[in-house]
Coordinates of C-alpha atoms and ligand atoms in Angstrom, one line a residue:
M948 CA -85.2 -313.6 161.5
K949 CA -86.4 -310.3 162.0
T950 CA -85.6 -307.6 159.4
K951 CA -82.8 -305.5 160.4
W952 CA -82.8 -301.6 159.3
W953 CA -79.4 -302.2 157.7
Q954 CA -80.8 -304.9 155.6
T955 CA -83.2 -302.3 153.7
A956 CA -80.7 -299.7 154.2
V957 CA -78.3 -297.7 151.9
L958 CA -74.9 -296.0 153.8
Y959 CA -73.0 -293.1 152.6
Q960 CA -68.9 -292.7 153.6
I961 CA -67.7 -289.6 154.6
Y962 CA -63.8 -288.8 154.9
P963 CA -64.6 -286.2 157.1
R964 CA -61.1 -284.1 156.2
S965 CA -62.3 -283.9 152.9
F966 CA -65.9 -283.3 153.1
Q967 CA -66.9 -279.7 154.2
D968 CA -64.9 -277.4 156.0
S969 CA -66.6 -274.9 158.0
N970 CA -64.1 -272.2 159.3
G971 CA -61.6 -271.8 156.8
D972 CA -58.2 -273.9 158.0
G973 CA -58.3 -275.9 154.9
I974 CA -59.5 -279.3 156.4
G975 CA -63.3 -280.9 156.8
D976 CA -64.8 -280.7 160.2
L977 CA -67.9 -282.0 162.1
R978 CA -69.6 -278.9 161.5
G979 CA -69.1 -279.0 158.0
I980 CA -70.5 -282.5 157.9
I981 CA -73.8 -281.3 160.5
Q982 CA -74.4 -278.3 157.4
R983 CA -74.5 -280.8 155.0
L984 CA -77.1 -283.2 156.5
D985 CA -80.0 -281.9 154.5
Y986 CA -77.9 -282.8 151.4
L987 CA -77.4 -286.5 152.2
Q988 CA -81.1 -286.6 153.1
T989 CA -82.6 -285.2 149.7
L990 CA -79.8 -288.1 148.6
G991 CA -81.9 -290.6 150.8
I992 CA -79.3 -292.3 152.8
N993 CA -79.9 -293.9 156.1
G994 CA -76.5 -294.0 157.6
I995 CA -73.3 -292.6 157.8
W996 CA -69.9 -294.5 158.2
L997 CA -67.3 -291.7 159.3
S998 CA -63.9 -292.5 158.7
P999 CA -62.3 -291.9 161.8
V1000 CA -62.8 -288.5 163.9
Y1001 CA -60.8 -289.4 167.3
K1002 CA -57.9 -287.8 168.2
S1003 CA -55.1 -288.4 165.8
P1004 CA -51.7 -287.3 164.8
N1005 CA -53.1 -287.7 161.6
D1006 CA -49.7 -289.9 160.5
D1007 CA -52.3 -291.6 158.4
N1008 CA -55.0 -289.2 158.6
G1009 CA -56.9 -290.4 162.0
Y1010 CA -56.4 -294.2 161.7
D1011 CA -53.6 -293.9 164.2
I1012 CA -55.9 -293.0 167.5
S1013 CA -54.2 -291.2 170.4
D1014 CA -57.2 -290.8 172.3
Y1015 CA -60.6 -292.8 171.7
E1016 CA -62.8 -290.9 173.6
D1017 CA -61.9 -287.4 172.6
I1018 CA -62.0 -285.7 168.8
M1019 CA -59.5 -284.5 166.9
D1020 CA -58.7 -280.8 166.9
E1021 CA -59.3 -279.7 163.6
F1022 CA -62.1 -281.6 163.4
G1023 CA -64.0 -280.2 166.2
T1024 CA -65.2 -281.0 170.0
M1025 CA -67.0 -284.0 171.7
S1026 CA -70.2 -281.6 171.5
D1027 CA -70.0 -280.9 168.2
M1028 CA -69.8 -284.9 168.0
D1029 CA -73.0 -285.3 170.1
E1030 CA -74.4 -282.9 168.0
L1031 CA -73.9 -284.3 165.0
I1032 CA -75.2 -287.6 166.1
E1033 CA -78.6 -286.2 167.7
E1034 CA -79.0 -284.0 164.1
A1035 CA -78.3 -287.1 161.8
N1036 CA -80.6 -289.1 163.8
K1037 CA -83.3 -286.5 163.8
R1038 CA -83.0 -287.4 159.8
D1039 CA -83.5 -290.8 160.2
I1040 CA -79.7 -290.9 159.7
K1041 CA -77.3 -293.0 162.0
I1042 CA -74.0 -292.6 162.5
I1043 CA -71.6 -295.5 162.2
M1044 CA -68.1 -295.3 163.7
D1045 CA -65.0 -296.3 162.7
L1046 CA -63.2 -298.5 165.2
V1047 CA -59.7 -299.0 164.2
V1048 CA -58.2 -301.3 167.0
N1049 CA -55.7 -303.5 165.6
H1050 CA -53.8 -300.9 166.4
T1051 CA -53.0 -297.1 168.5
S1052 CA -51.1 -294.3 167.5
D1053 CA -47.7 -294.3 169.3
E1054 CA -48.9 -291.2 170.9
H1055 CA -51.5 -293.3 173.0
P1056 CA -51.1 -292.8 176.6
W1057 CA -50.8 -296.7 176.7
F1058 CA -48.0 -297.0 173.9
I1059 CA -46.1 -294.2 175.7
E1060 CA -46.2 -295.8 178.9
A1061 CA -45.4 -299.2 177.2
K1062 CA -42.4 -298.3 175.9
K1063 CA -40.9 -296.6 179.2
S1064 CA -39.9 -299.9 180.5
K1065 CA -40.0 -303.8 180.3
D1066 CA -42.0 -303.9 183.2
N1067 CA -44.2 -301.2 182.8
E1068 CA -47.4 -302.4 183.3
Y1069 CA -48.7 -301.2 179.7
R1070 CA -45.8 -302.9 177.9
D1071 CA -47.9 -306.0 177.3
Y1072 CA -50.7 -304.0 175.6
Y1073 CA -48.4 -304.2 172.6
V1074 CA -46.3 -306.7 171.0
W1075 CA -42.5 -306.8 171.5
R1076 CA -40.2 -309.2 170.6
D1077 CA -36.4 -309.6 171.3
P1078 CA -33.9 -309.3 168.0
V1079 CA -32.9 -312.7 166.8
N1080 CA -29.1 -312.7 165.8
G1081 CA -29.0 -309.0 166.1
E1082 CA -31.6 -308.6 163.7
V1083 CA -35.8 -308.1 163.7
P1084 CA -37.2 -311.4 165.1
N1085 CA -38.8 -312.2 161.6
G1086 CA -39.9 -311.1 158.1
M1087 CA -43.0 -310.0 158.5
R1088 CA -44.0 -306.9 156.2
S1089 CA -45.5 -303.6 156.9
A1090 CA -48.6 -302.9 154.5
F1091 CA -46.8 -299.4 154.1
S1092 CA -43.4 -300.8 153.0
G1093 CA -40.5 -301.9 154.9
S1094 CA -40.4 -304.3 157.9
A1095 CA -43.4 -304.9 160.3
W1096 CA -40.9 -304.6 163.4
E1097 CA -39.5 -301.4 164.4
Y1098 CA -36.3 -300.9 167.1
D1099 CA -36.6 -299.4 170.2
E1100 CA -33.2 -298.4 171.5
E1101 CA -34.6 -297.9 175.1
S1102 CA -35.5 -301.5 176.0
G1103 CA -33.5 -303.3 173.2
Q1104 CA -36.5 -304.7 171.9
Y1105 CA -38.7 -304.3 168.3
Y1106 CA -42.4 -303.5 168.6
L1107 CA -44.6 -305.1 165.6
H1108 CA -46.3 -302.7 163.6
I1109 CA -48.4 -304.2 160.2
F1110 CA -49.1 -300.3 159.1
S1111 CA -47.0 -297.3 160.1
K1112 CA -44.5 -297.2 162.7
K1113 CA -46.9 -294.7 164.4
Q1114 CA -49.3 -297.5 164.2
P1115 CA -48.0 -300.3 166.8
D1116 CA -50.1 -303.3 166.9
L1117 CA -52.4 -304.2 169.9
N1118 CA -51.4 -307.3 171.6
W1119 CA -55.4 -308.8 172.0
E1120 CA -54.1 -311.7 173.6
N1121 CA -53.9 -309.2 176.6
E1122 CA -57.5 -310.0 178.5
R1123 CA -57.1 -306.0 179.7
V1124 CA -56.7 -304.7 175.9
R1125 CA -59.8 -306.4 175.0
K1126 CA -61.5 -305.2 178.0
E1127 CA -60.2 -301.6 177.5
V1128 CA -61.8 -301.9 173.8
W1129 CA -65.3 -302.9 174.6
D1130 CA -65.4 -300.1 177.3
M1131 CA -64.9 -297.8 174.7
M1132 CA -66.6 -299.3 172.4
N1133 CA -69.5 -299.1 175.3
Y1134 CA -69.0 -295.7 175.6
W1135 CA -69.6 -294.8 172.2
L1136 CA -72.6 -297.2 171.9
D1137 CA -73.9 -295.1 174.8
K1138 CA -74.3 -291.9 172.7
G1139 CA -76.7 -293.7 170.2
I1140 CA -74.5 -294.1 167.4
G1141 CA -75.9 -296.9 165.0
G1142 CA -73.0 -299.5 164.6
F1143 CA -69.4 -299.7 163.8
R1144 CA -67.2 -300.1 160.7
L1145 CA -64.5 -302.9 162.0
D1146 CA -60.9 -301.3 160.8
V1147 CA -58.9 -304.3 159.1
I1148 CA -60.1 -306.8 162.3
D1149 CA -59.5 -310.0 160.6
L1150 CA -55.5 -308.9 161.7
V1151 CA -56.3 -308.8 165.4
G1152 CA -56.1 -312.7 165.7
K1153 CA -52.5 -312.5 164.3
I1154 CA -49.6 -315.2 165.7
P1155 CA -46.6 -313.0 164.9
D1156 CA -44.3 -315.8 165.8
Q1157 CA -45.5 -317.7 163.1
E1158 CA -46.1 -314.9 160.2
I1159 CA -49.8 -315.0 160.7
T1160 CA -51.6 -312.0 160.2
G1161 CA -55.0 -312.4 158.7
N1162 CA -57.5 -315.0 159.9
G1163 CA -55.5 -316.1 163.3
P1164 CA -57.3 -319.0 165.2
K1165 CA -58.5 -316.9 167.9
L1166 CA -60.2 -314.1 165.8
H1167 CA -63.8 -315.0 165.9
D1168 CA -63.4 -316.4 169.7
Y1169 CA -62.4 -312.3 170.2
L1170 CA -65.3 -311.0 167.9
Q1171 CA -67.9 -313.6 169.7
E1172 CA -66.8 -311.9 173.2
M1173 CA -66.8 -308.4 171.4
N1174 CA -70.4 -308.8 170.7
R1175 CA -71.2 -310.4 173.6
E1176 CA -69.3 -307.5 175.7
T1177 CA -70.8 -304.3 173.8
F1178 CA -73.2 -304.3 170.4
G1179 CA -74.5 -307.7 171.2
N1180 CA -76.4 -306.1 174.3
Y1181 CA -77.8 -302.8 172.3
E1182 CA -81.0 -303.0 169.3
D1183 CA -79.8 -303.6 166.3
I1184 CA -76.8 -302.3 165.7
L1185 CA -74.9 -302.0 162.3
T1186 CA -71.4 -304.2 162.4
V1187 CA -68.9 -304.6 159.0
G1188 CA -65.7 -305.8 159.1
E1189 CA -63.1 -304.6 157.0
T1190 CA -61.5 -308.4 156.0
W1191 CA -59.6 -308.3 152.8
G1192 CA -58.5 -311.9 152.7
A1193 CA -62.2 -313.0 153.2
T1194 CA -63.7 -315.8 151.0
P1195 CA -67.2 -316.6 151.0
E1196 CA -66.9 -319.4 153.5
I1197 CA -64.8 -317.3 156.0
A1198 CA -67.8 -314.4 155.6
K1199 CA -70.3 -316.8 156.9
L1200 CA -68.3 -317.6 160.1
Y1201 CA -68.2 -313.7 160.7
S1202 CA -71.8 -313.0 159.4
N1203 CA -73.8 -316.3 160.1
P1204 CA -76.5 -314.6 162.9
E1205 CA -76.3 -318.0 164.8
R1206 CA -72.7 -317.0 165.3
N1207 CA -73.2 -313.8 167.1
E1208 CA -70.2 -311.7 165.1
L1209 CA -70.8 -309.2 162.7
S1210 CA -73.6 -308.0 160.6
M1211 CA -71.6 -308.5 157.3
I1212 CA -68.1 -307.9 156.0
F1213 CA -66.6 -305.6 153.3
Q1214 CA -65.2 -308.7 151.2
F1215 CA -62.2 -307.3 148.3
E1216 CA -62.3 -310.1 145.9
H1217 CA -63.6 -308.2 143.2
I1218 CA -61.2 -304.9 143.9
L1219 CA -58.1 -307.4 143.9
L1220 CA -59.0 -308.1 140.2
D1221 CA -57.0 -305.8 138.6
Q1222 CA -53.5 -306.5 140.4
Q1223 CA -50.6 -309.5 139.5
P1224 CA -52.0 -312.3 141.8
D1225 CA -49.5 -312.4 144.6
Q1226 CA -48.4 -308.9 144.3
E1227 CA -48.8 -305.8 145.4
K1228 CA -52.0 -303.4 144.6
W1229 CA -49.3 -301.4 142.8
D1230 CA -48.1 -304.0 140.4
L1231 CA -51.5 -303.1 138.0
K1232 CA -53.5 -305.4 135.2
P1233 CA -56.1 -304.8 133.1
L1234 CA -59.8 -305.6 134.8
D1235 CA -61.0 -309.0 132.9
V1236 CA -65.2 -308.2 132.9
K1237 CA -65.8 -312.0 132.9
E1238 CA -64.1 -312.5 136.3
L1239 CA -65.5 -309.4 137.8
K1240 CA -69.2 -311.0 137.0
Q1241 CA -68.0 -314.7 138.3
V1242 CA -66.5 -313.1 141.5
L1243 CA -69.9 -310.7 142.1
A1244 CA -71.9 -313.7 141.2
K1245 CA -69.9 -315.9 143.7
W1246 CA -70.8 -313.4 146.8
Q1247 CA -74.6 -313.1 145.5
T1248 CA -75.5 -316.8 145.3
S1249 CA -73.3 -318.3 148.1
L1250 CA -74.1 -316.3 151.5
G1251 CA -77.5 -317.3 151.6
T1252 CA -79.3 -316.8 155.0
E1253 CA -75.8 -317.5 156.8
G1254 CA -74.5 -314.1 155.9
W1255 CA -75.1 -310.7 154.2
N1256 CA -73.2 -308.7 151.7
S1257 CA -71.9 -305.5 151.4
L1258 CA -72.0 -303.9 148.3
F1259 CA -69.4 -301.1 147.0
W1260 CA -66.9 -300.0 144.2
N1261 CA -65.0 -297.0 146.2
N1262 CA -63.7 -296.1 149.4
H1263 CA -61.2 -293.8 150.7
D1264 CA -58.4 -296.6 150.0
L1265 CA -59.9 -297.5 146.6
P1266 CA -59.4 -295.0 143.3
R1267 CA -62.6 -293.3 142.1
I1268 CA -64.7 -296.2 140.0
V1269 CA -65.3 -294.1 136.8
S1270 CA -61.5 -293.5 136.5
R1271 CA -60.8 -297.2 137.5
W1272 CA -63.1 -299.0 135.5
G1273 CA -65.1 -296.8 133.9
N1274 CA -64.7 -293.8 131.2
D1275 CA -64.1 -290.7 133.0
K1276 CA -63.9 -288.3 130.1
E1277 CA -66.2 -289.2 126.9
Y1278 CA -68.8 -291.5 129.2
R1279 CA -68.1 -290.3 132.6
V1280 CA -71.9 -289.7 133.5
E1281 CA -72.9 -292.9 131.4
S1282 CA -70.3 -295.2 132.9
A1283 CA -71.1 -293.6 136.5
K1284 CA -74.7 -294.1 135.9
M1285 CA -73.9 -298.0 134.8
F1286 CA -71.8 -298.8 138.2
A1287 CA -75.1 -297.5 140.4
I1288 CA -76.9 -299.2 138.3
L1289 CA -75.1 -302.7 138.1
L1290 CA -74.4 -302.7 142.1
H1291 CA -77.5 -300.9 143.8
M1292 CA -79.7 -303.6 142.1
M1293 CA -77.7 -306.3 143.7
K1294 CA -78.3 -307.9 147.2
G1295 CA -76.9 -306.8 150.0
T1296 CA -76.5 -303.3 151.5
P1297 CA -74.6 -300.7 149.2
Y1298 CA -71.9 -298.1 150.5
I1299 CA -71.7 -294.7 148.6
Y1300 CA -68.4 -293.2 149.0
Q1301 CA -68.5 -289.4 148.9
G1302 CA -68.5 -287.7 145.8
E1303 CA -69.3 -291.1 144.1
E1304 CA -72.6 -289.7 143.7
I1305 CA -71.8 -287.4 141.6
G1306 CA -69.2 -289.2 139.1
M1307 CA -66.2 -287.3 141.4
T1308 CA -62.7 -288.7 139.4
N1309 CA -59.3 -289.6 140.0
R1310 CA -56.8 -286.8 139.9
P1311 CA -53.6 -287.5 138.9
V1312 CA -50.2 -286.0 139.9
T1313 CA -46.7 -285.0 138.3
S1314 CA -44.8 -285.5 141.4
I1315 CA -44.4 -287.3 144.5
D1316 CA -44.4 -283.9 146.1
E1317 CA -48.3 -283.9 145.4
V1318 CA -49.1 -286.4 147.2
E1319 CA -50.4 -286.5 150.8
D1320 CA -51.0 -290.2 151.9
I1321 CA -48.4 -291.8 153.8
E1322 CA -48.5 -295.6 151.6
S1323 CA -47.6 -294.4 148.2
V1324 CA -44.9 -292.0 150.1
N1325 CA -43.5 -294.9 151.5
M1326 CA -44.0 -297.4 148.3
Y1327 CA -41.9 -294.2 146.3
H1328 CA -39.3 -294.4 148.2
E1329 CA -39.1 -298.0 148.6
R1330 CA -39.4 -298.8 145.0
L1331 CA -37.3 -296.1 143.6
A1332 CA -34.3 -297.4 145.9
S1333 CA -35.1 -301.0 144.3
G1334 CA -34.6 -299.3 140.9
Y1335 CA -38.2 -298.9 139.6
T1336 CA -38.6 -295.4 137.0
K1337 CA -40.1 -292.6 138.7
E1338 CA -42.7 -292.7 135.6
A1339 CA -43.9 -296.5 136.5
I1340 CA -44.1 -295.3 140.3
L1341 CA -46.3 -292.4 139.2
E1342 CA -48.1 -294.6 137.2
S1343 CA -49.2 -296.9 139.7
I1344 CA -49.8 -294.1 142.0
N1345 CA -52.3 -292.8 139.3
T1346 CA -54.2 -295.9 139.0
K1347 CA -54.2 -297.2 142.7
G1348 CA -53.0 -294.2 144.8
R1349 CA -55.8 -293.2 148.0
D1350 CA -55.3 -289.7 147.7
N1351 CA -57.5 -290.2 144.1
A1352 CA -60.1 -290.7 146.9
R1353 CA -59.4 -288.0 149.1
T1354 CA -59.5 -284.8 147.4
P1355 CA -62.0 -282.6 148.5
M1356 CA -66.0 -282.9 148.0
Q1357 CA -66.7 -280.4 144.8
W1358 CA -70.4 -278.8 146.1
D1359 CA -70.3 -276.1 143.1
E1360 CA -68.3 -273.6 141.2
T1361 CA -67.0 -271.3 143.6
A1362 CA -63.1 -271.2 144.6
N1363 CA -61.9 -274.9 146.0
G1364 CA -65.3 -276.3 144.7
G1365 CA -66.9 -275.0 147.9
F1366 CA -64.8 -276.8 150.1
T1367 CA -63.0 -274.4 152.1
T1368 CA -62.4 -270.7 151.7
G1369 CA -59.2 -271.3 152.8
T1370 CA -56.2 -273.2 151.4
P1371 CA -57.2 -276.8 150.9
W1372 CA -55.1 -279.6 152.9
L1373 CA -55.5 -281.4 149.9
H1374 CA -55.8 -280.0 146.1
V1375 CA -59.1 -280.0 144.8
N1376 CA -59.7 -281.7 141.5
E1377 CA -59.5 -279.2 138.6
N1378 CA -62.3 -280.1 137.4
Y1379 CA -65.2 -278.8 140.1
G1380 CA -66.6 -276.3 137.5
E1381 CA -68.1 -279.1 135.6
I1382 CA -68.2 -282.0 138.5
N1383 CA -70.1 -280.8 141.6
V1384 CA -73.0 -281.0 144.0
R1385 CA -74.3 -277.8 142.9
K1386 CA -74.8 -279.0 139.1
N1387 CA -76.0 -282.6 139.7
L1388 CA -78.9 -281.2 142.2
E1389 CA -80.2 -278.9 139.2
D1390 CA -79.6 -281.7 136.3
P1391 CA -82.6 -283.8 136.4
Q1392 CA -80.4 -286.2 134.3
S1393 CA -77.6 -286.2 136.6
I1394 CA -75.6 -289.0 138.1
F1395 CA -76.9 -287.8 141.2
H1396 CA -80.2 -288.4 140.4
T1397 CA -79.8 -291.6 139.5
Y1398 CA -78.2 -292.7 143.0
Q1399 CA -81.5 -291.1 144.6
Q1400 CA -83.5 -293.2 142.1
L1401 CA -81.7 -296.4 143.4
I1402 CA -82.2 -295.6 146.6
Q1403 CA -85.7 -295.1 146.5
L1404 CA -86.5 -298.1 144.4
R1405 CA -84.6 -300.0 147.6
K1406 CA -87.3 -298.4 149.5
D1407 CA -90.2 -299.0 147.4
H1408 CA -89.7 -302.7 146.1
P1409 CA -88.8 -305.6 148.5
I1410 CA -87.5 -307.5 145.2
V1411 CA -83.9 -305.1 145.2
V1412 CA -83.3 -306.4 148.9
W1413 CA -84.7 -309.8 149.3
G1414 CA -84.8 -310.9 145.5
E1415 CA -82.7 -314.0 144.6
F1416 CA -80.0 -313.4 142.3
E1417 CA -79.2 -315.2 139.2
L1418 CA -76.4 -314.3 136.7
V1419 CA -76.8 -314.6 132.8
E1420 CA -74.6 -316.8 131.6
D1421 CA -74.8 -316.8 127.9
V1422 CA -74.1 -313.0 126.9
Q1423 CA -70.9 -311.2 125.4
D1424 CA -67.9 -311.0 127.7
E1425 CA -68.3 -307.7 128.5
V1426 CA -72.0 -307.3 129.1
F1427 CA -73.0 -307.8 132.9
A1428 CA -76.6 -309.1 133.3
Y1429 CA -78.4 -311.0 135.9
Y1430 CA -82.1 -311.1 137.3
R1431 CA -83.7 -310.9 140.4
M1432 CA -86.1 -313.3 141.6
Y1433 CA -89.2 -312.3 144.2
E1434 CA -92.5 -313.4 144.9
G1435 CA -93.5 -314.6 141.3
K1436 CA -91.4 -311.4 139.9
K1437 CA -88.6 -311.1 137.8
W1438 CA -86.3 -308.1 137.1
L1439 CA -83.6 -308.2 134.5
I1440 CA -80.4 -305.9 134.8
V1441 CA -78.3 -305.0 131.9
A1442 CA -75.2 -303.2 131.9
N1443 CA -72.7 -302.9 128.9
F1444 CA -69.1 -302.8 130.4
S1445 CA -67.7 -301.2 127.4
N1446 CA -66.4 -298.3 125.6
E1447 CA -67.9 -299.8 122.7
E1448 CA -71.5 -300.7 121.6
N1449 CA -72.3 -304.5 122.2
E1450 CA -75.0 -306.7 121.8
V1451 CA -77.2 -308.6 123.8
N1452 CA -79.6 -311.6 122.6
L1453 CA -82.3 -312.9 125.5
A1454 CA -85.7 -314.4 125.1
A1455 CA -86.7 -313.2 128.1
L1456 CA -86.1 -309.3 126.7
S1457 CA -89.3 -310.1 124.5
D1458 CA -91.7 -310.1 128.3
A1459 CA -90.2 -307.0 128.9
K1460 CA -93.0 -304.9 130.8
E1461 CA -91.4 -301.7 131.6
F1462 CA -88.1 -299.9 132.2
I1463 CA -87.6 -299.6 135.8
I1464 CA -84.7 -297.1 135.6
S1465 CA -82.0 -296.8 132.6
N1466 CA -79.3 -294.9 131.4
Y1467 CA -79.9 -293.9 127.9
E1468 CA -83.3 -293.2 126.5
R1469 CA -85.0 -296.5 125.2
T1470 CA -88.4 -297.7 124.5
L1471 CA -89.6 -300.9 124.6
T1472 CA -90.3 -302.9 121.2
G1473 CA -90.3 -306.5 122.6
D1474 CA -87.6 -307.4 120.5
T1475 CA -85.0 -310.3 121.9
T1476 CA -82.1 -308.4 120.8
V1477 CA -80.6 -304.9 121.8
Q1478 CA -77.9 -302.9 120.4
L1479 CA -76.3 -301.4 123.6
K1480 CA -74.7 -298.1 123.4
P1481 CA -71.1 -297.5 125.5
Y1482 CA -71.7 -298.3 129.6
E1483 CA -75.7 -298.5 128.8
A1484 CA -77.3 -299.9 131.9
F1485 CA -81.2 -300.8 132.2
V1486 CA -83.5 -302.6 134.7
V1487 CA -86.8 -304.1 133.1
M1488 CA -89.5 -306.1 134.7
L1489 CA -90.6 -308.7 133.2
Ligands
GLC2776 C1 -57.6 -299.9 156.8 C2 -58.2 -298.2 156.6 C3 -56.8 -297.6 156.0 C4 -55.8 -297.6 156.7 C5 -55.4 -299.0 157.6 C6 -54.3 -298.9 158.8 O1 -57.2 -300.4 155.6 O2 -59.1 -298.6 155.4 O3 -57.7 -296.4 155.1 O4 -54.4 -296.8 156.4 O5 -56.7 -299.7 157.6 O6 -55.7 -298.8 159.7
CA2777 CA1 -62.3 -276.8 159.6

């Protein structure tokens, strides 16, 4: 197989609402992103995954689309969008659009038509069912709390919404729906974008009557059709599917090049390790580092030539990794760098979420009034009604809520961290005076510079891109160590996933030739034992 650009690339996710406001209305926008392209070029990334910028009433911040071929008013115009693509391309940065086609907004013209009557020509674009014994058709639940069925008085039927009731699910069994989606994708491909991130794509093969949502029987037929009808006809397009329920076996179905589906998927097995099994994300459980090592090592070694990994700790749906599994106080800088080193030395395509590269942290709330995110708000009311205490619910929100990742980007020490001159749509984290881009750029020891260096290492050393992965088994539970091997070269990566010092004893250390990167000062001694500092991480060439 010929090398693809995305195999050697590092991607950066922008959540436009919170990235940079250019006109003082408190909402990030496309012109704001254009202003910051030079910054992203300095970081060294090759592509931007842009969270949705399409027309939307913002029930779920753009993941509820009312026009796929127009831009949200607050974000700008289509000509701003064209300029963004062009300016990014000039800097060798490709734009990856977020493709949200499991559902539309209820304000999309298709749904407005569909709702008009049972025999409207758009009715079958969505999933409608008669009541069963005067009740909802079945027990399907919405990911945002409550039933997944919403009653429509006028027609006496229910429609399906796996997310909010303002996000009705499209009926992918309808060929016309698929054709509309292909046309829309080609519209964007013709603009010169670099690819798509496919929102909750594992749900499109659902069979509502059997309560099957993820990994339905027709899912892969649809993706092969999509590939054939759209990006398969363009050069070197990156496609990454969001697939919460994927195992390595399922991942191969999506990303085996011979099957002509997607480039890669986002798998979430590692991300689910700090929740109680078979419960919701809000039901917290401490991370067991041993499990994390096993899960990530499994993904590193099981895809082979039948797939390609994505690598990430963060996105707009997840809490900040330094706050989640690191230490965002005493060892914020050290732990942020440890996460960076550990992930960026793995095999796959790394995705950095805005602010991760400067070690941005969660932003706790003390009342539900401070929360914007629909998922958290709905859950709050549902759990309150079923007897949870406010304190317990807020603890879940502060640990896992999506607003943690969505606070505005912290650029400098000026008001609102330089994000806006107006009133930000969501509170800026009060720590912006200490944690911001300007300070990071100035300090050669900053988290930013670790990320920059890691991106450069991937460009300079084929071992980072292609090397085989091997987990080091016989070390303490909290030490995450692995080898990469390529064409006779061998690197050792060691990370102390802990607030405490930990000893690591490895015969290979006596062969260490030089440090490639590290987050503490350390010199090579030839000793096989090293006393690791809290969150210490280093890479040595053997
Ligand atoms: C995906 C998105 C999330 C959104 C949901 C519904 O999980 O990442 O932000 O709420 O899909 O579109
Ligand atoms: Ca704005």
